[in-house]
mmCIF file of C-alpha atoms in Angstrom:
data_model
loop_
_atom_site.group_PDB
_atom_site.id
_atom_site.type_symbol
_atom_site.label_atom_id
_atom_site.label_comp_id
_atom_site.label_asym_id
_atom_site.label_seq_id
_atom_site.Cartn_x
_atom_site.Cartn_y
_atom_site.Cartn_z
ATOM 1 C CA MET S 1 15.524 -11.090 3.528
ATOM 2 C CA GLY S 2 15.919 -7.346 2.867
ATOM 3 C CA SER S 3 18.066 -7.362 -0.331
ATOM 4 C CA ARG S 4 16.935 -5.349 -3.279
ATOM 5 C CA VAL S 5 16.841 -6.703 -6.774
ATOM 6 C CA ILE S 6 20.394 -5.901 -8.172
ATOM 7 C CA ILE S 7 20.038 -4.260 -11.561
ATOM 8 C CA GLY S 8 23.047 -2.025 -12.046
ATOM 9 C CA GLY S 9 24.590 -1.006 -15.307
ATOM 10 C CA ALA S 10 22.598 0.671 -18.055
ATOM 11 C CA LEU S 11 19.164 -0.092 -16.502
ATOM 12 C CA GLU S 12 20.078 1.546 -13.212
ATOM 13 C CA ARG S 13 21.339 4.549 -15.061
ATOM 14 C CA ALA S 14 18.144 4.705 -17.174
ATOM 15 C CA ALA S 15 15.927 4.473 -14.123
ATOM 16 C CA ALA S 16 17.996 7.253 -12.351
ATOM 17 C CA ALA S 17 17.602 9.459 -15.428
ATOM 18 C CA ARG S 18 13.896 8.928 -15.472
ATOM 19 C CA ILE S 19 13.619 9.627 -11.697
ATOM 20 C CA ASP S 20 15.563 12.864 -12.281
ATOM 21 C CA ALA S 21 13.249 13.983 -15.097
ATOM 22 C CA LEU S 22 10.039 13.142 -13.203
ATOM 23 C CA THR S 23 11.197 14.927 -9.984
ATOM 24 C CA ARG S 24 12.272 17.894 -11.818
ATOM 25 C CA GLU S 25 8.878 18.123 -13.660
ATOM 26 C CA LEU S 26 6.889 17.535 -10.406
ATOM 27 C CA SER S 27 8.802 20.216 -8.520
ATOM 28 C CA MET S 28 7.376 22.731 -10.863
ATOM 29 C CA ARG S 29 3.809 21.607 -10.307
ATOM 30 C CA GLU S 30 2.040 23.064 -7.343
ATOM 31 C CA PRO S 31 -0.415 20.685 -5.927
ATOM 32 C CA GLN S 32 -3.955 22.064 -5.436
ATOM 33 C CA ASN S 33 -4.828 20.080 -2.316
ATOM 34 C CA GLY S 34 -3.012 18.338 0.550
ATOM 35 C CA THR S 35 -4.063 14.746 -0.078
ATOM 36 C CA LEU S 36 -1.966 11.614 -0.345
ATOM 37 C CA GLN S 37 -3.460 10.666 -3.741
ATOM 38 C CA SER S 38 -3.380 13.904 -5.768
ATOM 39 C CA GLY S 39 -1.915 16.527 -3.471
ATOM 40 C CA SER S 40 1.070 17.774 -1.619
ATOM 41 C CA ALA S 41 1.216 14.756 0.816
ATOM 42 C CA GLY S 42 2.053 12.395 -1.944
ATOM 43 C CA HIS S 43 4.487 14.837 -3.268
ATOM 44 C CA ALA S 44 6.277 15.085 0.152
ATOM 45 C CA LEU S 45 6.648 11.307 0.190
ATOM 46 C CA LEU S 46 8.295 11.293 -3.160
ATOM 47 C CA PHE S 47 10.729 14.168 -2.568
ATOM 48 C CA ALA S 48 11.716 12.869 0.906
ATOM 49 C CA TYR S 49 12.749 9.531 -0.571
ATOM 50 C CA ALA S 50 14.366 11.221 -3.639
ATOM 51 C CA HIS S 51 16.478 13.169 -1.161
ATOM 52 C CA ARG S 52 17.468 9.972 0.660
ATOM 53 C CA ARG S 53 18.864 8.577 -2.607
ATOM 54 C CA PHE S 54 20.119 11.795 -4.164
ATOM 55 C CA PRO S 55 21.074 14.028 -1.136
ATOM 56 C CA ASP S 56 22.810 16.649 -3.196
ATOM 57 C CA ARG S 57 19.833 17.815 -5.121
ATOM 58 C CA GLY S 58 17.885 19.849 -2.554
ATOM 59 C CA TRP S 59 14.797 17.580 -2.621
ATOM 60 C CA ASP S 60 14.649 17.746 1.153
ATOM 61 C CA THR S 61 13.554 21.328 1.038
ATOM 62 C CA VAL S 62 10.886 20.514 -1.470
ATOM 63 C CA ALA S 63 9.700 17.570 0.676
ATOM 64 C CA GLN S 64 9.352 19.750 3.733
ATOM 65 C CA ARG S 65 7.637 22.535 1.886
ATOM 66 C CA ARG S 66 5.131 20.114 0.336
ATOM 67 C CA LEU S 67 4.532 18.551 3.718
ATOM 68 C CA ASP S 68 4.029 21.938 5.371
ATOM 69 C CA HIS S 69 1.480 22.670 2.733
ATOM 70 C CA ALA S 70 -0.346 19.433 3.317
ATOM 71 C CA LEU S 71 -0.466 19.987 7.073
ATOM 72 C CA ALA S 72 -1.665 23.534 6.681
ATOM 73 C CA THR S 73 -4.647 22.336 4.713
ATOM 74 C CA LEU S 74 -5.831 20.387 7.853
ATOM 75 C CA ALA S 75 -6.304 23.722 9.621
ATOM 76 C CA ASP S 76 -7.234 26.028 6.591
ATOM 77 C CA ALA S 77 -9.273 23.723 4.470
ATOM 78 C CA PRO S 78 -9.820 20.376 6.291
ATOM 79 C CA PRO S 79 -10.437 17.464 3.854
ATOM 80 C CA ALA S 80 -14.022 16.275 3.590
ATOM 81 C CA ASP S 81 -13.309 12.797 4.825
ATOM 82 C CA PRO S 82 -10.869 10.994 7.032
ATOM 83 C CA TRP S 83 -9.751 8.415 4.472
ATOM 84 C CA LEU S 84 -6.338 7.381 3.420
ATOM 85 C CA VAL S 85 -6.586 8.266 -0.307
ATOM 86 C CA SER S 86 -8.340 11.584 -0.086
ATOM 87 C CA GLY S 87 -8.433 12.845 3.462
ATOM 88 C CA LEU S 88 -7.050 13.156 6.993
ATOM 89 C CA SER S 89 -5.463 9.759 7.630
ATOM 90 C CA GLY S 90 -3.474 9.877 4.327
ATOM 91 C CA ILE S 91 -2.005 13.323 5.169
ATOM 92 C CA ALA S 92 -1.205 12.300 8.651
ATOM 93 C CA TRP S 93 0.357 8.893 7.501
ATOM 94 C CA VAL S 94 2.838 10.748 5.388
ATOM 95 C CA ALA S 95 3.779 13.116 8.182
ATOM 96 C CA ALA S 96 4.049 10.365 10.765
ATOM 97 C CA HIS S 97 6.038 8.083 8.322
ATOM 98 C CA LEU S 98 8.479 10.678 7.171
ATOM 99 C CA GLY S 99 9.015 11.758 10.878
ATOM 100 C CA ARG S 100 9.700 8.215 11.896
ATOM 101 C CA GLU S 101 12.334 7.739 9.063
ATOM 102 C CA ARG S 102 13.839 11.131 9.996
ATOM 103 C CA LEU S 103 13.390 12.374 6.446
ATOM 104 C CA VAL S 104 11.523 15.532 7.679
ATOM 105 C CA GLU S 105 10.967 17.425 10.885
ATOM 106 C CA ALA S 106 8.462 15.291 12.897
ATOM 107 C CA PRO S 107 5.228 17.172 13.415
ATOM 108 C CA ASP S 108 2.917 16.847 16.414
ATOM 109 C CA LEU S 109 -0.085 14.708 15.364
ATOM 110 C CA ALA S 110 -1.747 14.191 18.710
ATOM 111 C CA ALA S 111 -4.839 16.116 17.596
ATOM 112 C CA VAL S 112 -5.233 13.837 14.478
ATOM 113 C CA ASP S 113 -5.245 10.790 16.720
ATOM 114 C CA GLU S 114 -7.791 12.304 19.047
ATOM 115 C CA THR S 115 -10.049 13.145 15.999
ATOM 116 C CA LEU S 116 -9.815 9.740 14.464
ATOM 117 C CA LEU S 117 -10.293 7.967 17.722
ATOM 118 C CA GLY S 118 -13.448 9.980 18.434
ATOM 119 C CA LEU S 119 -14.821 9.019 15.005
ATOM 120 C CA VAL S 120 -14.039 5.396 15.312
ATOM 121 C CA GLN S 121 -15.556 5.102 18.713
ATOM 122 C CA SER S 122 -18.699 6.883 17.708
ATOM 123 C CA ASN S 123 -21.741 5.531 15.718
ATOM 124 C CA TRP S 124 -20.199 6.981 12.634
ATOM 125 C CA PRO S 125 -20.700 4.740 9.671
ATOM 126 C CA ALA S 126 -17.542 3.392 8.096
ATOM 127 C CA HIS S 127 -16.648 0.974 5.392
ATOM 128 C CA TYR S 128 -13.805 -1.465 5.935
ATOM 129 C CA ASP S 129 -11.410 -0.983 2.981
ATOM 130 C CA LEU S 130 -7.990 0.361 2.700
ATOM 131 C CA LEU S 131 -8.431 3.424 0.505
ATOM 132 C CA GLY S 132 -11.737 4.645 1.700
ATOM 133 C CA GLY S 133 -12.423 3.040 5.032
ATOM 134 C CA LEU S 134 -11.149 1.753 8.371
ATOM 135 C CA GLY S 135 -8.297 -0.098 6.818
ATOM 136 C CA GLY S 136 -6.540 3.096 5.772
ATOM 137 C CA ILE S 137 -7.052 4.660 9.303
ATOM 138 C CA ALA S 138 -5.635 1.455 10.778
ATOM 139 C CA LEU S 139 -2.484 1.991 8.545
ATOM 140 C CA TYR S 140 -2.139 5.529 10.061
ATOM 141 C CA ALA S 141 -2.613 4.109 13.627
ATOM 142 C CA CYS S 142 0.203 1.641 12.820
ATOM 143 C CA GLU S 143 2.529 4.505 11.804
ATOM 144 C CA SER S 144 1.615 7.173 14.427
ATOM 145 C CA PRO S 145 4.041 7.576 17.370
ATOM 146 C CA HIS S 146 1.398 9.183 19.614
ATOM 147 C CA PRO S 147 0.324 7.120 22.618
ATOM 148 C CA LEU S 148 -3.359 7.348 21.452
ATOM 149 C CA ALA S 149 -2.531 5.400 18.412
ATOM 150 C CA SER S 150 -2.670 2.049 20.289
ATOM 151 C CA SER S 151 -6.252 2.952 21.419
ATOM 152 C CA LEU S 152 -7.156 3.889 17.944
ATOM 153 C CA LEU S 153 -5.806 0.663 16.503
ATOM 154 C CA GLU S 154 -7.678 -1.439 19.169
ATOM 155 C CA ALA S 155 -10.908 0.462 18.350
ATOM 156 C CA ILE S 156 -10.482 -0.254 14.696
ATOM 157 C CA VAL S 157 -9.839 -3.966 15.142
ATOM 158 C CA ARG S 158 -12.939 -4.183 17.260
ATOM 159 C CA ARG S 159 -15.126 -2.547 14.650
ATOM 160 C CA LEU S 160 -13.651 -4.702 11.855
ATOM 161 C CA ASP S 161 -14.175 -7.761 13.808
ATOM 162 C CA ALA S 162 -17.863 -6.797 14.531
ATOM 163 C CA ALA S 163 -18.514 -5.930 10.867
ATOM 164 C CA ALA S 164 -16.939 -9.120 9.422
ATOM 165 C CA GLU S 165 -18.759 -12.067 8.060
ATOM 166 C CA HIS S 166 -17.446 -15.022 9.995
ATOM 167 C CA SER S 167 -17.817 -18.614 8.764
ATOM 168 C CA SER S 168 -16.005 -21.956 8.914
ATOM 169 C CA ARG S 169 -13.999 -20.767 5.865
ATOM 170 C CA GLY S 170 -12.704 -17.673 7.865
ATOM 171 C CA ALA S 171 -13.716 -14.004 7.937
ATOM 172 C CA THR S 172 -14.099 -11.337 5.466
ATOM 173 C CA TRP S 173 -16.275 -8.126 4.610
ATOM 174 C CA ARG S 174 -18.978 -7.507 2.264
ATOM 175 C CA THR S 175 -18.868 -4.586 -0.157
ATOM 176 C CA GLU S 176 -22.433 -3.329 -0.781
ATOM 177 C CA PRO S 177 -23.503 -2.512 -4.347
ATOM 178 C CA ALA S 178 -23.506 1.219 -3.792
ATOM 179 C CA ARG S 179 -19.818 1.060 -3.032
ATOM 180 C CA LEU S 180 -18.747 -1.062 -6.086
ATOM 181 C CA ARG S 181 -16.410 0.999 -8.236
ATOM 182 C CA LEU S 182 -15.756 -1.095 -11.262
ATOM 183 C CA SER S 183 -18.414 -1.557 -13.828
ATOM 184 C CA ARG S 184 -17.883 -5.358 -13.823
ATOM 185 C CA PHE S 185 -19.321 -5.588 -10.328
ATOM 186 C CA ARG S 186 -22.379 -3.316 -10.625
ATOM 187 C CA GLU S 187 -24.823 -5.978 -11.605
ATOM 188 C CA VAL S 188 -24.102 -7.909 -8.417
ATOM 189 C CA ALA S 189 -27.329 -7.399 -6.334
ATOM 190 C CA ASP S 190 -26.017 -8.476 -2.947
ATOM 191 C CA GLY S 191 -22.543 -6.842 -3.308
ATOM 192 C CA ILE S 192 -19.327 -8.785 -3.361
ATOM 193 C CA LEU S 193 -16.672 -10.292 -1.052
ATOM 194 C CA ASP S 194 -13.669 -8.406 -2.485
ATOM 195 C CA LEU S 195 -10.276 -9.942 -2.481
ATOM 196 C CA GLY S 196 -8.095 -7.050 -3.592
ATOM 197 C CA VAL S 197 -5.686 -4.744 -1.734
ATOM 198 C CA ALA S 198 -7.253 -1.465 -2.609
ATOM 199 C CA HIS S 199 -10.862 -2.265 -1.700
ATOM 200 C CA GLY S 200 -10.844 -5.837 -0.309
ATOM 201 C CA ALA S 201 -9.701 -8.174 2.308
ATOM 202 C CA ALA S 202 -6.033 -8.385 1.266
ATOM 203 C CA GLY S 203 -5.738 -4.603 2.242
ATOM 204 C CA LEU S 204 -6.263 -5.325 5.841
ATOM 205 C CA LEU S 205 -3.465 -7.924 6.310
ATOM 206 C CA THR S 206 -0.483 -5.718 7.224
ATOM 207 C CA ALA S 207 -2.405 -3.513 9.506
ATOM 208 C CA LEU S 208 -3.774 -6.661 11.318
ATOM 209 C CA ALA S 209 -0.328 -8.073 11.409
ATOM 210 C CA THR S 210 1.121 -4.967 12.948
ATOM 211 C CA ALA S 211 -1.722 -4.910 15.603
ATOM 212 C CA ALA S 212 -1.083 -8.540 16.377
ATOM 213 C CA LEU S 213 2.545 -7.838 16.943
ATOM 214 C CA ARG S 214 1.592 -5.018 19.274
ATOM 215 C CA GLY S 215 -0.588 -7.398 21.185
ATOM 216 C CA THR S 216 -3.846 -5.649 20.167
ATOM 217 C CA ASP S 217 -6.683 -7.842 21.531
ATOM 218 C CA GLY S 218 -8.322 -10.034 18.726
ATOM 219 C CA ALA S 219 -5.966 -8.987 16.080
ATOM 220 C CA ARG S 220 -4.055 -12.191 15.562
ATOM 221 C CA ARG S 221 -7.238 -14.254 15.575
ATOM 222 C CA LEU S 222 -8.897 -11.903 12.954
ATOM 223 C CA LEU S 223 -5.743 -11.951 10.895
ATOM 224 C CA ASP S 224 -5.688 -15.713 10.813
ATOM 225 C CA GLU S 225 -9.449 -15.856 9.976
ATOM 226 C CA VAL S 226 -9.124 -13.411 7.049
ATOM 227 C CA THR S 227 -5.946 -14.910 5.724
ATOM 228 C CA ARG S 228 -7.502 -18.477 5.798
ATOM 229 C CA TRP S 229 -10.609 -17.102 3.875
ATOM 230 C CA LEU S 230 -8.456 -15.286 1.369
ATOM 231 C CA ILE S 231 -6.241 -18.360 0.614
ATOM 232 C CA ASP S 232 -9.402 -20.412 0.248
ATOM 233 C CA GLN S 233 -10.521 -18.315 -2.637
ATOM 234 C CA ARG S 234 -7.678 -19.567 -4.942
ATOM 235 C CA LEU S 235 -8.734 -20.514 -8.448
ATOM 236 C CA PRO S 236 -8.474 -24.196 -9.650
ATOM 237 C CA PRO S 237 -4.973 -25.456 -10.903
ATOM 238 C CA GLY S 238 -4.331 -24.466 -14.498
ATOM 239 C CA SER S 239 -6.246 -21.056 -14.236
ATOM 240 C CA ALA S 240 -4.563 -18.003 -15.706
ATOM 241 C CA ALA S 241 -4.067 -16.598 -12.222
ATOM 242 C CA LEU S 242 -4.146 -17.697 -8.606
ATOM 243 C CA PHE S 243 -6.946 -15.328 -7.443
ATOM 244 C CA PRO S 244 -10.110 -14.011 -8.972
ATOM 245 C CA TRP S 245 -11.580 -10.556 -8.472
ATOM 246 C CA HIS S 246 -13.983 -11.620 -5.712
ATOM 247 C CA ALA S 247 -15.158 -14.579 -3.735
ATOM 248 C CA ASP S 248 -16.629 -17.439 -5.722
ATOM 249 C CA GLY S 249 -15.628 -15.705 -8.883
ATOM 250 C CA VAL S 250 -14.219 -17.647 -11.881
ATOM 251 C CA GLU S 251 -12.616 -14.853 -13.820
ATOM 252 C CA PRO S 252 -8.904 -14.351 -13.033
ATOM 253 C CA ALA S 253 -8.310 -10.774 -11.717
ATOM 254 C CA ARG S 254 -5.959 -8.409 -13.565
ATOM 255 C CA ALA S 255 -2.316 -8.393 -12.515
ATOM 256 C CA GLY S 256 -1.914 -5.332 -10.413
ATOM 257 C CA TRP S 257 -1.614 -3.833 -6.870
ATOM 258 C CA CYS S 258 -5.331 -2.917 -6.522
ATOM 259 C CA TYR S 259 -6.589 -6.375 -7.717
ATOM 260 C CA GLY S 260 -4.938 -9.751 -8.550
ATOM 261 C CA ASP S 261 -2.016 -11.896 -7.704
ATOM 262 C CA PRO S 262 0.869 -9.430 -7.435
ATOM 263 C CA GLY S 263 -0.776 -7.293 -4.802
ATOM 264 C CA ILE S 264 -2.373 -10.044 -2.818
ATOM 265 C CA ALA S 265 0.931 -11.952 -2.880
ATOM 266 C CA ALA S 266 2.840 -8.920 -1.505
ATOM 267 C CA ALA S 267 0.328 -8.427 1.238
ATOM 268 C CA LEU S 268 0.284 -12.195 2.119
ATOM 269 C CA ALA S 269 4.112 -12.323 2.164
ATOM 270 C CA ALA S 270 4.379 -9.202 4.250
ATOM 271 C CA ALA S 271 1.905 -10.476 6.868
ATOM 272 C CA GLY S 272 3.349 -13.958 6.857
ATOM 273 C CA ASP S 273 6.944 -12.665 7.317
ATOM 274 C CA ALA S 274 5.837 -10.493 10.197
ATOM 275 C CA VAL S 275 4.007 -13.134 12.253
ATOM 276 C CA GLY S 276 6.206 -16.044 11.214
ATOM 277 C CA ASP S 277 3.784 -18.135 9.086
ATOM 278 C CA ALA S 278 5.803 -19.669 6.177
ATOM 279 C CA SER S 279 2.650 -21.178 4.659
ATOM 280 C CA TRP S 280 1.445 -17.656 3.657
ATOM 281 C CA LEU S 281 4.855 -16.919 2.025
ATOM 282 C CA ALA S 282 4.473 -20.158 0.088
ATOM 283 C CA VAL S 283 1.090 -19.124 -1.391
ATOM 284 C CA ALA S 284 2.629 -15.780 -2.202
ATOM 285 C CA CYS S 285 5.418 -17.474 -4.126
ATOM 286 C CA ASP S 286 2.735 -19.597 -6.007
ATOM 287 C CA ALA S 287 1.183 -16.283 -7.017
ATOM 288 C CA VAL S 288 4.543 -15.103 -8.333
ATOM 289 C CA ARG S 289 4.744 -18.251 -10.457
ATOM 290 C CA ALA S 290 1.213 -17.641 -11.763
ATOM 291 C CA THR S 291 2.013 -14.072 -12.816
ATOM 292 C CA ALA S 292 5.382 -15.140 -14.384
ATOM 293 C CA SER S 293 3.503 -17.866 -16.424
ATOM 294 C CA ALA S 294 0.870 -15.252 -17.546
ATOM 295 C CA THR S 295 3.809 -12.895 -18.463
ATOM 296 C CA SER S 296 5.462 -15.301 -20.549
ATOM 297 C CA SER S 297 2.174 -16.009 -22.271
ATOM 298 C CA GLY S 298 1.898 -12.377 -23.359
ATOM 299 C CA LEU S 299 0.363 -10.459 -20.363
ATOM 300 C CA SER S 300 -0.321 -7.016 -21.550
ATOM 301 C CA VAL S 301 -0.261 -4.053 -19.109
ATOM 302 C CA ARG S 302 -0.863 -0.668 -20.713
ATOM 303 C CA ALA S 303 -0.813 1.666 -17.709
ATOM 304 C CA ALA S 304 2.347 3.117 -16.129
ATOM 305 C CA GLY S 305 1.333 3.718 -12.567
ATOM 306 C CA LEU S 306 1.474 1.979 -9.177
ATOM 307 C CA CYS S 307 -2.141 0.818 -9.027
ATOM 308 C CA HIS S 308 -2.306 -1.431 -12.085
ATOM 309 C CA GLY S 309 0.583 -0.385 -14.297
ATOM 310 C CA VAL S 310 4.118 -1.487 -15.076
ATOM 311 C CA ALA S 311 5.778 0.546 -12.374
ATOM 312 C CA GLY S 312 3.448 -1.085 -9.761
ATOM 313 C CA LEU S 313 4.439 -4.508 -10.944
ATOM 314 C CA ALA S 314 8.100 -3.695 -10.881
ATOM 315 C CA HIS S 315 7.793 -2.546 -7.359
ATOM 316 C CA LEU S 316 5.578 -5.360 -6.144
ATOM 317 C CA PHE S 317 7.983 -8.108 -7.415
ATOM 318 C CA GLY S 318 10.936 -6.136 -6.104
ATOM 319 C CA ARG S 319 9.167 -6.091 -2.679
ATOM 320 C CA LEU S 320 8.259 -9.812 -2.950
ATOM 321 C CA TYR S 321 11.945 -10.557 -3.531
ATOM 322 C CA ARG S 322 12.983 -8.456 -0.526
ATOM 323 C CA THR S 323 10.493 -10.414 1.612
ATOM 324 C CA THR S 324 10.780 -13.965 0.318
ATOM 325 C CA GLY S 325 14.095 -14.193 -1.553
ATOM 326 C CA ASN S 326 12.225 -15.804 -4.298
ATOM 327 C CA ALA S 327 14.430 -15.811 -7.480
ATOM 328 C CA GLU S 328 11.489 -15.642 -9.908
ATOM 329 C CA ALA S 329 10.274 -12.533 -8.129
ATOM 330 C CA ALA S 330 13.621 -10.948 -8.775
ATOM 331 C CA SER S 331 13.463 -11.905 -12.487
ATOM 332 C CA MET S 332 9.985 -10.500 -12.806
ATOM 333 C CA ALA S 333 11.034 -7.255 -10.936
ATOM 334 C CA ARG S 334 13.787 -6.642 -13.468
ATOM 335 C CA LEU S 335 11.501 -7.453 -16.388
ATOM 336 C CA TRP S 336 8.837 -5.063 -15.326
ATOM 337 C CA LEU S 337 11.369 -2.378 -14.353
ATOM 338 C CA GLU S 338 12.631 -2.508 -17.867
ATOM 339 C CA ARG S 339 9.155 -1.881 -19.123
ATOM 340 C CA ALA S 340 8.616 0.901 -16.489
ATOM 341 C CA VAL S 341 11.743 2.799 -17.548
ATOM 342 C CA ALA S 342 10.638 2.342 -21.254
ATOM 343 C CA ALA S 343 7.093 3.484 -20.711
ATOM 344 C CA GLN S 344 6.046 6.697 -22.413
ATOM 345 C CA ILE S 345 5.444 9.264 -19.489
ATOM 346 C CA GLY S 346 4.863 12.649 -20.887
ATOM 347 C CA PRO S 347 4.044 15.987 -19.029
ATOM 348 C CA GLU S 348 0.373 15.121 -19.465
ATOM 349 C CA ILE S 349 0.509 12.240 -16.881
ATOM 350 C CA PRO S 350 -1.276 13.161 -13.605
ATOM 351 C CA SER S 351 0.953 14.043 -10.702
ATOM 352 C CA ASP S 352 -0.643 11.549 -8.293
ATOM 353 C CA LEU S 353 0.487 8.664 -6.306
ATOM 354 C CA PHE S 354 -1.632 5.637 -7.493
ATOM 355 C CA ASN S 355 -1.916 6.397 -11.209
ATOM 356 C CA GLY S 356 0.552 9.091 -11.950
ATOM 357 C CA ALA S 357 4.057 10.381 -11.958
ATOM 358 C CA VAL S 358 4.575 10.422 -8.137
ATOM 359 C CA GLY S 359 4.012 6.645 -7.879
ATOM 360 C CA VAL S 360 6.176 5.845 -11.019
ATOM 361 C CA ALA S 361 9.128 7.770 -9.489
ATOM 362 C CA LEU S 362 8.738 6.036 -6.139
ATOM 363 C CA ALA S 363 8.776 2.724 -7.684
ATOM 364 C CA LEU S 364 11.864 3.487 -9.674
ATOM 365 C CA LEU S 365 13.541 4.830 -6.577
ATOM 366 C CA GLY S 366 12.763 1.566 -4.683
ATOM 367 C CA ALA S 367 14.553 -0.389 -7.401
ATOM 368 C CA ILE S 368 17.846 1.595 -7.212
ATOM 369 C CA ASP S 369 18.191 2.209 -3.522
ATOM 370 C CA GLU S 370 19.848 -0.413 -1.273
ATOM 371 C CA ARG S 371 17.746 0.661 1.692
ATOM 372 C CA ASP S 372 14.239 -0.527 2.204
ATOM 373 C CA PRO S 373 11.553 1.357 0.324
ATOM 374 C CA SER S 374 9.403 1.594 3.545
ATOM 375 C CA TRP S 375 7.159 4.126 1.998
ATOM 376 C CA ASP S 376 5.268 1.241 0.498
ATOM 377 C CA ARG S 377 3.717 0.511 3.927
ATOM 378 C CA VAL S 378 1.121 2.877 2.652
ATOM 379 C CA LEU S 379 0.304 0.325 -0.090
ATOM 380 C CA ALA S 380 -0.203 -2.272 2.675
ATOM 381 C CA VAL S 381 2.540 -4.491 1.182
ATOM 382 C CA SER S 382 5.168 -4.230 3.951
ATOM 383 C CA VAL S 383 5.266 -4.188 7.768
ATOM 384 C CA GLY S 384 7.696 -1.925 9.675
ATOM 385 C CA GLY S 385 10.478 -3.089 11.897
ATOM 386 C CA ALA S 386 10.765 -2.678 15.672
ATOM 387 C CA GLU S 387 9.923 1.004 15.347
ATOM 388 C CA GLN S 388 6.309 0.122 14.561
ATOM 389 C CA PHE S 389 5.671 -1.894 17.786
ATOM 390 C CA ASP S 390 7.024 -2.492 21.293
ATOM 391 C CA VAL S 391 9.719 -5.167 20.992
ATOM 392 C CA ALA S 392 9.785 -5.745 24.642
ATOM 393 C CA GLU S 393 6.069 -6.650 24.660
ATOM 394 C CA THR S 394 5.991 -8.717 21.591
ATOM 395 C CA GLY S 395 9.269 -10.593 21.942
ATOM 396 C CA ARG S 396 10.191 -9.753 18.338
ATOM 397 C CA ALA S 397 13.865 -9.341 17.789
#
């Protein structure tokens, strides 16, 4: 589809003013680390996209300076882990992505690919999830232009396949009790089969779709199995949401990116659009209707950020409209964008991607820029175009 939600008028001007205020405030904050979540890599992502929309404000210089700082930390004070949210693959993802989009000077990341490939091929223990596991490294492998990235992606798919619980219902992964972050899960003795994007099965869909399009051995089969399992977890008709927090759960998940219908819907739609499975897009549209119904019944969202706040919902429904053309998604995007613009965001808000000002500003930018907000590939809710895979090999036009 590709079209953004058309807002225009006073709402677009208000969003632009909020972006200007946030970027000016953030330009005066010096990140204390290089990470995607709370450091200069996340800042670089924002300022590069701010420059794309407002090229006369000098944000390209800030973006390059922030990225240089993030890359310098890899040599001077390497992150303690390889993960997307807090470590090596997150910093490298931003550098690779911005280089692909020609928004900054593309760095040489060959050493990163070599390091990550060595880790994945070793006996090094690794969880599966997006933010703190193999899923995030897979997203980086999808973005990296280095020849070793294909080998890295293949190695990750093999490990994910081997670690999955396969059954007649499909395939998924178990999150052990020690890794459960939310207090609502901590009494589950055997762990859970998580559905969400941040820490569950939905967070693997776009990386597996990209791997399938590249012809990675086993990727399409695993993608189909995981998607079949995920769709099979839908709650009964008449429930307050389409998906629960985890497998065999009865409580509807909250409406957010991390958990719940909006994030799962965006991931399903992106994967379905990429591999040409219209049934996945239909389920995504069902999830849009479920959240629209909950919204009309008084759905309350207090947070502002991308993870589980109003800015995240505005962006997710905008992305769902771009992917599916669903008119209800467009209406929801406008509604939540109005709430995001009106949200009280003071100088005390953290300057991070998932819960803070960086994410809010990126979401607002996505709403007022005609061009695709491809930065959200890092959220696992979109799949890149031909630049992410070999068109000649896959036959994709």
